[in-house]
Amino acid sequence: QVQLQESGPGLVKPSETLSLTCIVSGDSISSSNYYWDWIRQPPGKGLEWIGSIYHSGRRYYNPVLQSRVSISIDTSKNLFSLNVDSVTAADTAVYYCARGEILGQFDNWGQGSLVTVSA
Amino acid sequence: QSMLTQPPSASGTPGQRVTISCSGGSSNIGSDYVYWYQQLPGTAPKLLIYTNDQRPSGVPDRFSGSKSGTSASLVISGLLSEDEADYYCAAWDDSLGAVIFGGGTKLTAL
């Protein structure tokens, strides 16, 4: 049974870079045919897809965020990461990592990590 | 960014049949699969329906999904109080090159 766990600072200053990692257990990122995804949810609001990375390394980003977002895989540590540059208060959200067979199908989710952008 | 359109709220009495709609367009629901997610209070979303009408293992069969043209529906047959949650539809949008979500529907069991 695959498990995903987000990790990272809970507080980031405006204009800085938000960095999160998703540690995967129960599956190998490099060998499985899955997409590894990031989704976020501002407090009290709906879900927003940030982007996905395929096991081959191909990346897909939300066009709204594409200029500030990057997703990468570290196969040696079996984790994938998210960076969001030049954050503002609008980036305050619970950030979820997930795994899915198809883009849009998020089969397994992490528990979520609240990141607050504030000075 | 374009979103799929869902009613903000829905309700029903225990045992009742409840339908949640999700409206899109030709570049998303009209040409790609629809997914439904259930988010219980204070928890991460959970995949409820995939590829329009399939249930993952462990999802009760009172949940069903369908798609017609550019719209999709989630039906809960025999509502239980434990079904109170937020429900989101999602699909890939070919024009945007992005996964888009509906705004979510808050379901209340009266």
PDB file of C-alpha atoms in Angstrom:
ATOM      1  CA  GLN A   1       0.000   0.000   0.000  1.00  0.00           C
ATOM      2  CA  VAL A   2       1.622   3.234  -1.156  1.00  0.00           C
ATOM      3  CA  GLN A   3       1.886   6.065   1.357  1.00  0.00           C
ATOM      4  CA  LEU A   4       2.782   9.689   0.701  1.00  0.00           C
ATOM      5  CA  GLN A   5       3.934  12.230   3.277  1.00  0.00           C
ATOM      6  CA  GLU A   6       4.484  15.930   2.681  1.00  0.00           C
ATOM      7  CA  SER A   7       7.321  17.664   4.452  1.00  0.00           C
ATOM      8  CA  GLY A   8       8.447  21.271   4.589  1.00  0.00           C
ATOM      9  CA  PRO A   9       8.287  24.569   6.464  1.00  0.00           C
ATOM     10  CA  GLY A  10       4.891  25.743   7.603  1.00  0.00           C
ATOM     11  CA  LEU A  11       5.764  29.429   7.258  1.00  0.00           C
ATOM     12  CA  VAL A  12       7.350  31.206   4.296  1.00  0.00           C
ATOM     13  CA  LYS A  13       8.033  34.924   3.902  1.00  0.00           C
ATOM     14  CA  PRO A  14       6.581  36.870   0.972  1.00  0.00           C
ATOM     15  CA  SER A  15       8.796  36.916  -2.144  1.00  0.00           C
ATOM     16  CA  GLU A  16      10.704  33.834  -0.969  1.00  0.00           C
ATOM     17  CA  THR A  17      10.557  30.275  -2.342  1.00  0.00           C
ATOM     18  CA  LEU A  18       8.186  27.662  -0.956  1.00  0.00           C
ATOM     19  CA  SER A  19       9.779  24.204  -0.971  1.00  0.00           C
ATOM     20  CA  LEU A  20       8.017  20.945  -0.137  1.00  0.00           C
ATOM     21  CA  THR A  21       8.963  17.319  -0.476  1.00  0.00           C
ATOM     22  CA  CYS A  22       6.747  14.258  -0.731  1.00  0.00           C
ATOM     23  CA  ILE A  23       8.280  11.086   0.660  1.00  0.00           C
ATOM     24  CA  VAL A  24       6.899   7.962  -0.985  1.00  0.00           C
ATOM     25  CA  SER A  25       6.832   4.569   0.685  1.00  0.00           C
ATOM     26  CA  GLY A  26       5.410   1.308  -0.600  1.00  0.00           C
ATOM     27  CA  ASP A  27       6.230   2.084  -4.230  1.00  0.00           C
ATOM     28  CA  SER A  28       9.247   3.022  -6.312  1.00  0.00           C
ATOM     29  CA  ILE A  29       8.937   6.376  -8.038  1.00  0.00           C
ATOM     30  CA  SER A  30      11.409   5.437 -10.760  1.00  0.00           C
ATOM     31  CA  SER A  31       9.963   2.098 -11.735  1.00  0.00           C
ATOM     32  CA  SER A  32       6.205   2.547 -11.525  1.00  0.00           C
ATOM     33  CA  ASN A  33       4.099   3.955 -14.346  1.00  0.00           C
ATOM     34  CA  TYR A  34       2.465   6.690 -12.349  1.00  0.00           C
ATOM     35  CA  TYR A  35       2.158  10.434 -12.305  1.00  0.00           C
ATOM     36  CA  TRP A  36       3.312  12.166  -9.145  1.00  0.00           C
ATOM     37  CA  ASP A  37       1.229  15.230  -8.435  1.00  0.00           C
ATOM     38  CA  TRP A  38       0.894  18.388  -6.377  1.00  0.00           C
ATOM     39  CA  ILE A  39      -2.493  19.912  -5.566  1.00  0.00           C
ATOM     40  CA  ARG A  40      -3.257  22.766  -3.199  1.00  0.00           C
ATOM     41  CA  GLN A  41      -6.275  24.079  -1.316  1.00  0.00           C
ATOM     42  CA  PRO A  42      -6.434  27.618   0.137  1.00  0.00           C
ATOM     43  CA  PRO A  43      -8.190  27.750   3.514  1.00  0.00           C
ATOM     44  CA  GLY A  44     -11.933  27.377   3.043  1.00  0.00           C
ATOM     45  CA  LYS A  45     -11.640  27.109  -0.737  1.00  0.00           C
ATOM     46  CA  GLY A  46     -11.523  24.480  -3.456  1.00  0.00           C
ATOM     47  CA  LEU A  47      -8.796  22.364  -4.997  1.00  0.00           C
ATOM     48  CA  GLU A  48      -6.224  23.644  -7.487  1.00  0.00           C
ATOM     49  CA  TRP A  49      -3.904  21.399  -9.493  1.00  0.00           C
ATOM     50  CA  ILE A  50      -0.326  22.645  -9.443  1.00  0.00           C
ATOM     51  CA  GLY A  51       1.427  20.111 -11.626  1.00  0.00           C
ATOM     52  CA  SER A  52       2.530  16.556 -12.221  1.00  0.00           C
ATOM     53  CA  ILE A  53       5.693  14.693 -13.051  1.00  0.00           C
ATOM     54  CA  TYR A  54       5.772  11.310 -14.761  1.00  0.00           C
ATOM     55  CA  HIS A  55       8.204   8.619 -13.652  1.00  0.00           C
ATOM     56  CA  SER A  56      10.183   9.320 -16.839  1.00  0.00           C
ATOM     57  CA  GLY A  57      10.670  12.914 -15.710  1.00  0.00           C
ATOM     58  CA  ARG A  58       8.213  14.565 -18.099  1.00  0.00           C
ATOM     59  CA  ARG A  59       6.535  17.499 -16.364  1.00  0.00           C
ATOM     60  CA  TYR A  60       3.092  19.083 -16.669  1.00  0.00           C
ATOM     61  CA  TYR A  61       2.331  22.406 -15.008  1.00  0.00           C
ATOM     62  CA  ASN A  62      -0.794  24.476 -14.446  1.00  0.00           C
ATOM     63  CA  PRO A  63      -0.379  27.353 -16.943  1.00  0.00           C
ATOM     64  CA  VAL A  64      -1.506  29.813 -14.280  1.00  0.00           C
ATOM     65  CA  LEU A  65       1.444  28.848 -12.071  1.00  0.00           C
ATOM     66  CA  GLN A  66       3.943  27.606 -14.634  1.00  0.00           C
ATOM     67  CA  SER A  67       6.274  30.615 -14.469  1.00  0.00           C
ATOM     68  CA  ARG A  68       6.820  30.133 -10.713  1.00  0.00           C
ATOM     69  CA  VAL A  69       6.597  26.377 -10.204  1.00  0.00           C
ATOM     70  CA  SER A  70       8.982  23.477 -10.611  1.00  0.00           C
ATOM     71  CA  ILE A  71       8.581  19.800  -9.739  1.00  0.00           C
ATOM     72  CA  SER A  72      11.436  17.333  -9.560  1.00  0.00           C
ATOM     73  CA  ILE A  73      12.080  13.717  -8.647  1.00  0.00           C
ATOM     74  CA  ASP A  74      14.885  12.308  -6.479  1.00  0.00           C
ATOM     75  CA  THR A  75      14.977   8.605  -7.244  1.00  0.00           C
ATOM     76  CA  SER A  76      17.777   7.914  -4.762  1.00  0.00           C
ATOM     77  CA  LYS A  77      15.553   9.086  -1.899  1.00  0.00           C
ATOM     78  CA  ASN A  78      12.248   7.987  -3.485  1.00  0.00           C
ATOM     79  CA  LEU A  79      10.693  11.394  -3.161  1.00  0.00           C
ATOM     80  CA  PHE A  80       9.500  14.243  -5.330  1.00  0.00           C
ATOM     81  CA  SER A  81       9.588  17.934  -4.635  1.00  0.00           C
ATOM     82  CA  LEU A  82       7.773  21.187  -5.320  1.00  0.00           C
ATOM     83  CA  ASN A  83       9.212  24.694  -5.491  1.00  0.00           C
ATOM     84  CA  VAL A  84       7.039  27.791  -5.816  1.00  0.00           C
ATOM     85  CA  ASP A  85       8.979  31.016  -6.357  1.00  0.00           C
ATOM     86  CA  SER A  86       8.106  34.581  -5.349  1.00  0.00           C
ATOM     87  CA  VAL A  87       5.263  33.584  -3.063  1.00  0.00           C
ATOM     88  CA  THR A  88       2.529  35.926  -1.880  1.00  0.00           C
ATOM     89  CA  ALA A  89      -0.299  35.560   0.612  1.00  0.00           C
ATOM     90  CA  ALA A  90      -2.352  34.026  -2.207  1.00  0.00           C
ATOM     91  CA  ASP A  91      -0.079  30.984  -2.067  1.00  0.00           C
ATOM     92  CA  THR A  92      -1.184  30.211   1.493  1.00  0.00           C
ATOM     93  CA  ALA A  93      -2.798  26.786   1.285  1.00  0.00           C
ATOM     94  CA  VAL A  94      -2.747  23.172   2.302  1.00  0.00           C
ATOM     95  CA  TYR A  95      -0.447  21.466  -0.183  1.00  0.00           C
ATOM     96  CA  TYR A  96      -1.143  17.837  -1.051  1.00  0.00           C
ATOM     97  CA  CYS A  97       1.018  15.385  -2.909  1.00  0.00           C
ATOM     98  CA  ALA A  98      -0.658  12.532  -4.741  1.00  0.00           C
ATOM     99  CA  ARG A  99      -0.113   9.621  -7.101  1.00  0.00           C
ATOM    100  CA  GLY A 100      -2.222   8.685 -10.094  1.00  0.00           C
ATOM    101  CA  GLU A 101      -2.355   6.482 -13.186  1.00  0.00           C
ATOM    102  CA  ILE A 102      -3.696   9.200 -15.457  1.00  0.00           C
ATOM    103  CA  LEU A 103      -3.476  12.988 -15.364  1.00  0.00           C
ATOM    104  CA  GLY A 104      -6.453  14.054 -13.274  1.00  0.00           C
ATOM    105  CA  GLN A 105      -6.823  10.723 -11.491  1.00  0.00           C
ATOM    106  CA  PHE A 106      -5.334  11.096  -8.025  1.00  0.00           C
ATOM    107  CA  ASP A 107      -5.515   7.620  -6.516  1.00  0.00           C
ATOM    108  CA  ASN A 108      -3.535   8.181  -3.346  1.00  0.00           C
ATOM    109  CA  TRP A 109      -3.034  11.364  -1.360  1.00  0.00           C
ATOM    110  CA  GLY A 110      -0.768  12.572   1.380  1.00  0.00           C
ATOM    111  CA  GLN A 111      -2.334  14.053   4.482  1.00  0.00           C
ATOM    112  CA  GLY A 112      -1.513  17.604   3.399  1.00  0.00           C
ATOM    113  CA  SER A 113       0.844  20.292   4.658  1.00  0.00           C
ATOM    114  CA  LEU A 114      -0.349  23.783   5.566  1.00  0.00           C
ATOM    115  CA  VAL A 115       1.973  26.487   4.278  1.00  0.00           C
ATOM    116  CA  THR A 116       1.337  30.060   5.372  1.00  0.00           C
ATOM    117  CA  VAL A 117       2.928  32.977   3.558  1.00  0.00           C
ATOM    118  CA  SER A 118       3.459  35.813   5.995  1.00  0.00           C
ATOM    119  CA  ALA A 119       6.171  38.189   7.102  1.00  0.00           C
TER     120      ALA A 119
ATOM    121  CA  GLN B   1      -8.678  29.794 -14.944  1.00  0.00           C
ATOM    122  CA  SER B   2     -11.724  27.926 -16.211  1.00  0.00           C
ATOM    123  CA  MET B   3     -13.314  25.599 -13.763  1.00  0.00           C
ATOM    124  CA  LEU B   4     -15.925  22.961 -14.016  1.00  0.00           C
ATOM    125  CA  THR B   5     -19.285  24.142 -12.662  1.00  0.00           C
ATOM    126  CA  GLN B   6     -20.857  22.463  -9.647  1.00  0.00           C
ATOM    127  CA  PRO B   7     -23.686  23.590  -7.370  1.00  0.00           C
ATOM    128  CA  PRO B   8     -22.164  24.980  -4.162  1.00  0.00           C
ATOM    129  CA  SER B   9     -24.465  22.931  -1.974  1.00  0.00           C
ATOM    130  CA  ALA B  10     -26.734  19.907  -1.983  1.00  0.00           C
ATOM    131  CA  SER B  11     -28.757  18.158   0.680  1.00  0.00           C
ATOM    132  CA  GLY B  12     -30.963  15.200   1.333  1.00  0.00           C
ATOM    133  CA  THR B  13     -32.488  13.142   4.087  1.00  0.00           C
ATOM    134  CA  PRO B  14     -30.998   9.779   5.063  1.00  0.00           C
ATOM    135  CA  GLY B  15     -31.959   7.136   2.553  1.00  0.00           C
ATOM    136  CA  GLN B  16     -32.665   9.666  -0.158  1.00  0.00           C
ATOM    137  CA  ARG B  17     -31.070   9.702  -3.619  1.00  0.00           C
ATOM    138  CA  VAL B  18     -28.905  12.766  -4.213  1.00  0.00           C
ATOM    139  CA  THR B  19     -27.392  13.933  -7.495  1.00  0.00           C
ATOM    140  CA  ILE B  20     -24.480  16.354  -7.860  1.00  0.00           C
ATOM    141  CA  SER B  21     -23.878  17.794 -11.298  1.00  0.00           C
ATOM    142  CA  CYS B  22     -20.667  18.901 -12.964  1.00  0.00           C
ATOM    143  CA  SER B  23     -20.800  20.982 -16.127  1.00  0.00           C
ATOM    144  CA  GLY B  24     -17.898  21.593 -18.468  1.00  0.00           C
ATOM    145  CA  GLY B  25     -17.117  21.995 -22.129  1.00  0.00           C
ATOM    146  CA  SER B  26     -15.875  20.270 -25.246  1.00  0.00           C
ATOM    147  CA  SER B  27     -12.231  20.608 -24.259  1.00  0.00           C
ATOM    148  CA  ASN B  28     -12.601  18.869 -20.912  1.00  0.00           C
ATOM    149  CA  ILE B  29     -15.599  16.701 -19.995  1.00  0.00           C
ATOM    150  CA  GLY B  30     -16.607  16.491 -23.642  1.00  0.00           C
ATOM    151  CA  SER B  31     -13.329  14.858 -24.640  1.00  0.00           C
ATOM    152  CA  ASP B  32     -11.742  13.426 -21.484  1.00  0.00           C
ATOM    153  CA  TYR B  33     -12.501  11.386 -18.405  1.00  0.00           C
ATOM    154  CA  VAL B  34     -14.237  12.771 -15.337  1.00  0.00           C
ATOM    155  CA  TYR B  35     -13.141  12.039 -11.787  1.00  0.00           C
ATOM    156  CA  TRP B  36     -14.945  12.595  -8.502  1.00  0.00           C
ATOM    157  CA  TYR B  37     -13.341  13.195  -5.103  1.00  0.00           C
ATOM    158  CA  GLN B  38     -14.839  13.136  -1.629  1.00  0.00           C
ATOM    159  CA  GLN B  39     -13.322  15.314   1.075  1.00  0.00           C
ATOM    160  CA  LEU B  40     -14.526  14.619   4.583  1.00  0.00           C
ATOM    161  CA  PRO B  41     -14.080  17.493   7.072  1.00  0.00           C
ATOM    162  CA  GLY B  42     -10.447  18.039   8.015  1.00  0.00           C
ATOM    163  CA  THR B  43      -9.098  15.286   5.784  1.00  0.00           C
ATOM    164  CA  ALA B  44      -7.413  14.889   2.415  1.00  0.00           C
ATOM    165  CA  PRO B  45      -9.611  14.256  -0.629  1.00  0.00           C
ATOM    166  CA  LYS B  46     -10.247  10.670  -1.622  1.00  0.00           C
ATOM    167  CA  LEU B  47     -10.842   9.282  -5.108  1.00  0.00           C
ATOM    168  CA  LEU B  48     -14.499   8.279  -5.341  1.00  0.00           C
ATOM    169  CA  ILE B  49     -15.089   7.719  -9.071  1.00  0.00           C
ATOM    170  CA  TYR B  50     -12.527   7.398 -11.869  1.00  0.00           C
ATOM    171  CA  THR B  51     -12.797   7.369 -15.668  1.00  0.00           C
ATOM    172  CA  ASN B  52     -16.394   8.620 -15.547  1.00  0.00           C
ATOM    173  CA  ASP B  53     -18.095   5.702 -13.828  1.00  0.00           C
ATOM    174  CA  GLN B  54     -15.645   3.345 -12.128  1.00  0.00           C
ATOM    175  CA  ARG B  55     -15.422   2.875  -8.371  1.00  0.00           C
ATOM    176  CA  PRO B  56     -12.097   2.143  -6.679  1.00  0.00           C
ATOM    177  CA  SER B  57     -11.994  -0.850  -4.413  1.00  0.00           C
ATOM    178  CA  GLY B  58     -13.620  -0.026  -1.087  1.00  0.00           C
ATOM    179  CA  VAL B  59     -16.000   2.662  -2.338  1.00  0.00           C
ATOM    180  CA  PRO B  60     -19.589   1.646  -1.558  1.00  0.00           C
ATOM    181  CA  ASP B  61     -21.795   0.900  -4.549  1.00  0.00           C
ATOM    182  CA  ARG B  62     -24.290   3.556  -3.454  1.00  0.00           C
ATOM    183  CA  PHE B  63     -21.901   5.965  -5.189  1.00  0.00           C
ATOM    184  CA  SER B  64     -22.137   6.027  -8.986  1.00  0.00           C
ATOM    185  CA  GLY B  65     -20.914   8.311 -11.733  1.00  0.00           C
ATOM    186  CA  SER B  66     -22.020   9.033 -15.270  1.00  0.00           C
ATOM    187  CA  LYS B  67     -21.150  11.335 -18.141  1.00  0.00           C
ATOM    188  CA  SER B  68     -23.174  12.662 -21.049  1.00  0.00           C
ATOM    189  CA  GLY B  69     -21.758  15.141 -23.532  1.00  0.00           C
ATOM    190  CA  THR B  70     -20.144  17.967 -21.597  1.00  0.00           C
ATOM    191  CA  SER B  71     -21.744  17.177 -18.235  1.00  0.00           C
ATOM    192  CA  ALA B  72     -21.237  14.578 -15.553  1.00  0.00           C
ATOM    193  CA  SER B  73     -23.151  13.490 -12.478  1.00  0.00           C
ATOM    194  CA  LEU B  74     -22.407  11.853  -9.171  1.00  0.00           C
ATOM    195  CA  VAL B  75     -25.320   9.961  -7.646  1.00  0.00           C
ATOM    196  CA  ILE B  76     -25.533   8.838  -4.050  1.00  0.00           C
ATOM    197  CA  SER B  77     -28.275   6.275  -3.658  1.00  0.00           C
ATOM    198  CA  GLY B  78     -29.367   5.902  -0.070  1.00  0.00           C
ATOM    199  CA  LEU B  79     -27.724   8.869   1.604  1.00  0.00           C
ATOM    200  CA  LEU B  80     -26.012   8.243   4.931  1.00  0.00           C
ATOM    201  CA  SER B  81     -25.026  10.850   7.501  1.00  0.00           C
ATOM    202  CA  GLU B  82     -21.413   9.807   7.016  1.00  0.00           C
ATOM    203  CA  ASP B  83     -21.626  11.000   3.408  1.00  0.00           C
ATOM    204  CA  GLU B  84     -21.615  14.614   4.589  1.00  0.00           C
ATOM    205  CA  ALA B  85     -18.565  16.012   2.836  1.00  0.00           C
ATOM    206  CA  ASP B  86     -17.351  18.224   0.028  1.00  0.00           C
ATOM    207  CA  TYR B  87     -17.425  16.636  -3.409  1.00  0.00           C
ATOM    208  CA  TYR B  88     -15.256  17.749  -6.327  1.00  0.00           C
ATOM    209  CA  CYS B  89     -15.295  16.782  -9.982  1.00  0.00           C
ATOM    210  CA  ALA B  90     -12.125  17.000 -12.088  1.00  0.00           C
ATOM    211  CA  ALA B  91     -11.029  16.529 -15.681  1.00  0.00           C
ATOM    212  CA  TRP B  92      -8.113  17.196 -17.992  1.00  0.00           C
ATOM    213  CA  ASP B  93      -8.645  20.229 -20.213  1.00  0.00           C
ATOM    214  CA  ASP B  94      -7.074  19.862 -23.661  1.00  0.00           C
ATOM    215  CA  SER B  95      -7.165  23.598 -24.408  1.00  0.00           C
ATOM    216  CA  LEU B  96      -5.546  24.656 -21.163  1.00  0.00           C
ATOM    217  CA  GLY B  97      -3.239  21.671 -20.884  1.00  0.00           C
ATOM    218  CA  ALA B  98      -4.204  21.383 -17.253  1.00  0.00           C
ATOM    219  CA  VAL B  99      -6.250  19.414 -14.772  1.00  0.00           C
ATOM    220  CA  ILE B 100      -9.237  21.498 -13.725  1.00  0.00           C
ATOM    221  CA  PHE B 101     -11.542  21.019 -10.758  1.00  0.00           C
ATOM    222  CA  GLY B 102     -15.094  22.011 -10.081  1.00  0.00           C
ATOM    223  CA  GLY B 103     -15.632  24.502  -7.282  1.00  0.00           C
ATOM    224  CA  GLY B 104     -16.925  21.780  -4.993  1.00  0.00           C
ATOM    225  CA  THR B 105     -20.343  20.842  -3.621  1.00  0.00           C
ATOM    226  CA  LYS B 106     -20.981  20.729   0.105  1.00  0.00           C
ATOM    227  CA  LEU B 107     -23.365  17.858   0.810  1.00  0.00           C
ATOM    228  CA  THR B 108     -25.496  17.979   3.939  1.00  0.00           C
ATOM    229  CA  ALA B 109     -27.534  15.137   5.344  1.00  0.00           C
ATOM    230  CA  LEU B 110     -30.615  16.717   6.907  1.00  0.00           C
TER     231      LEU B 110
END
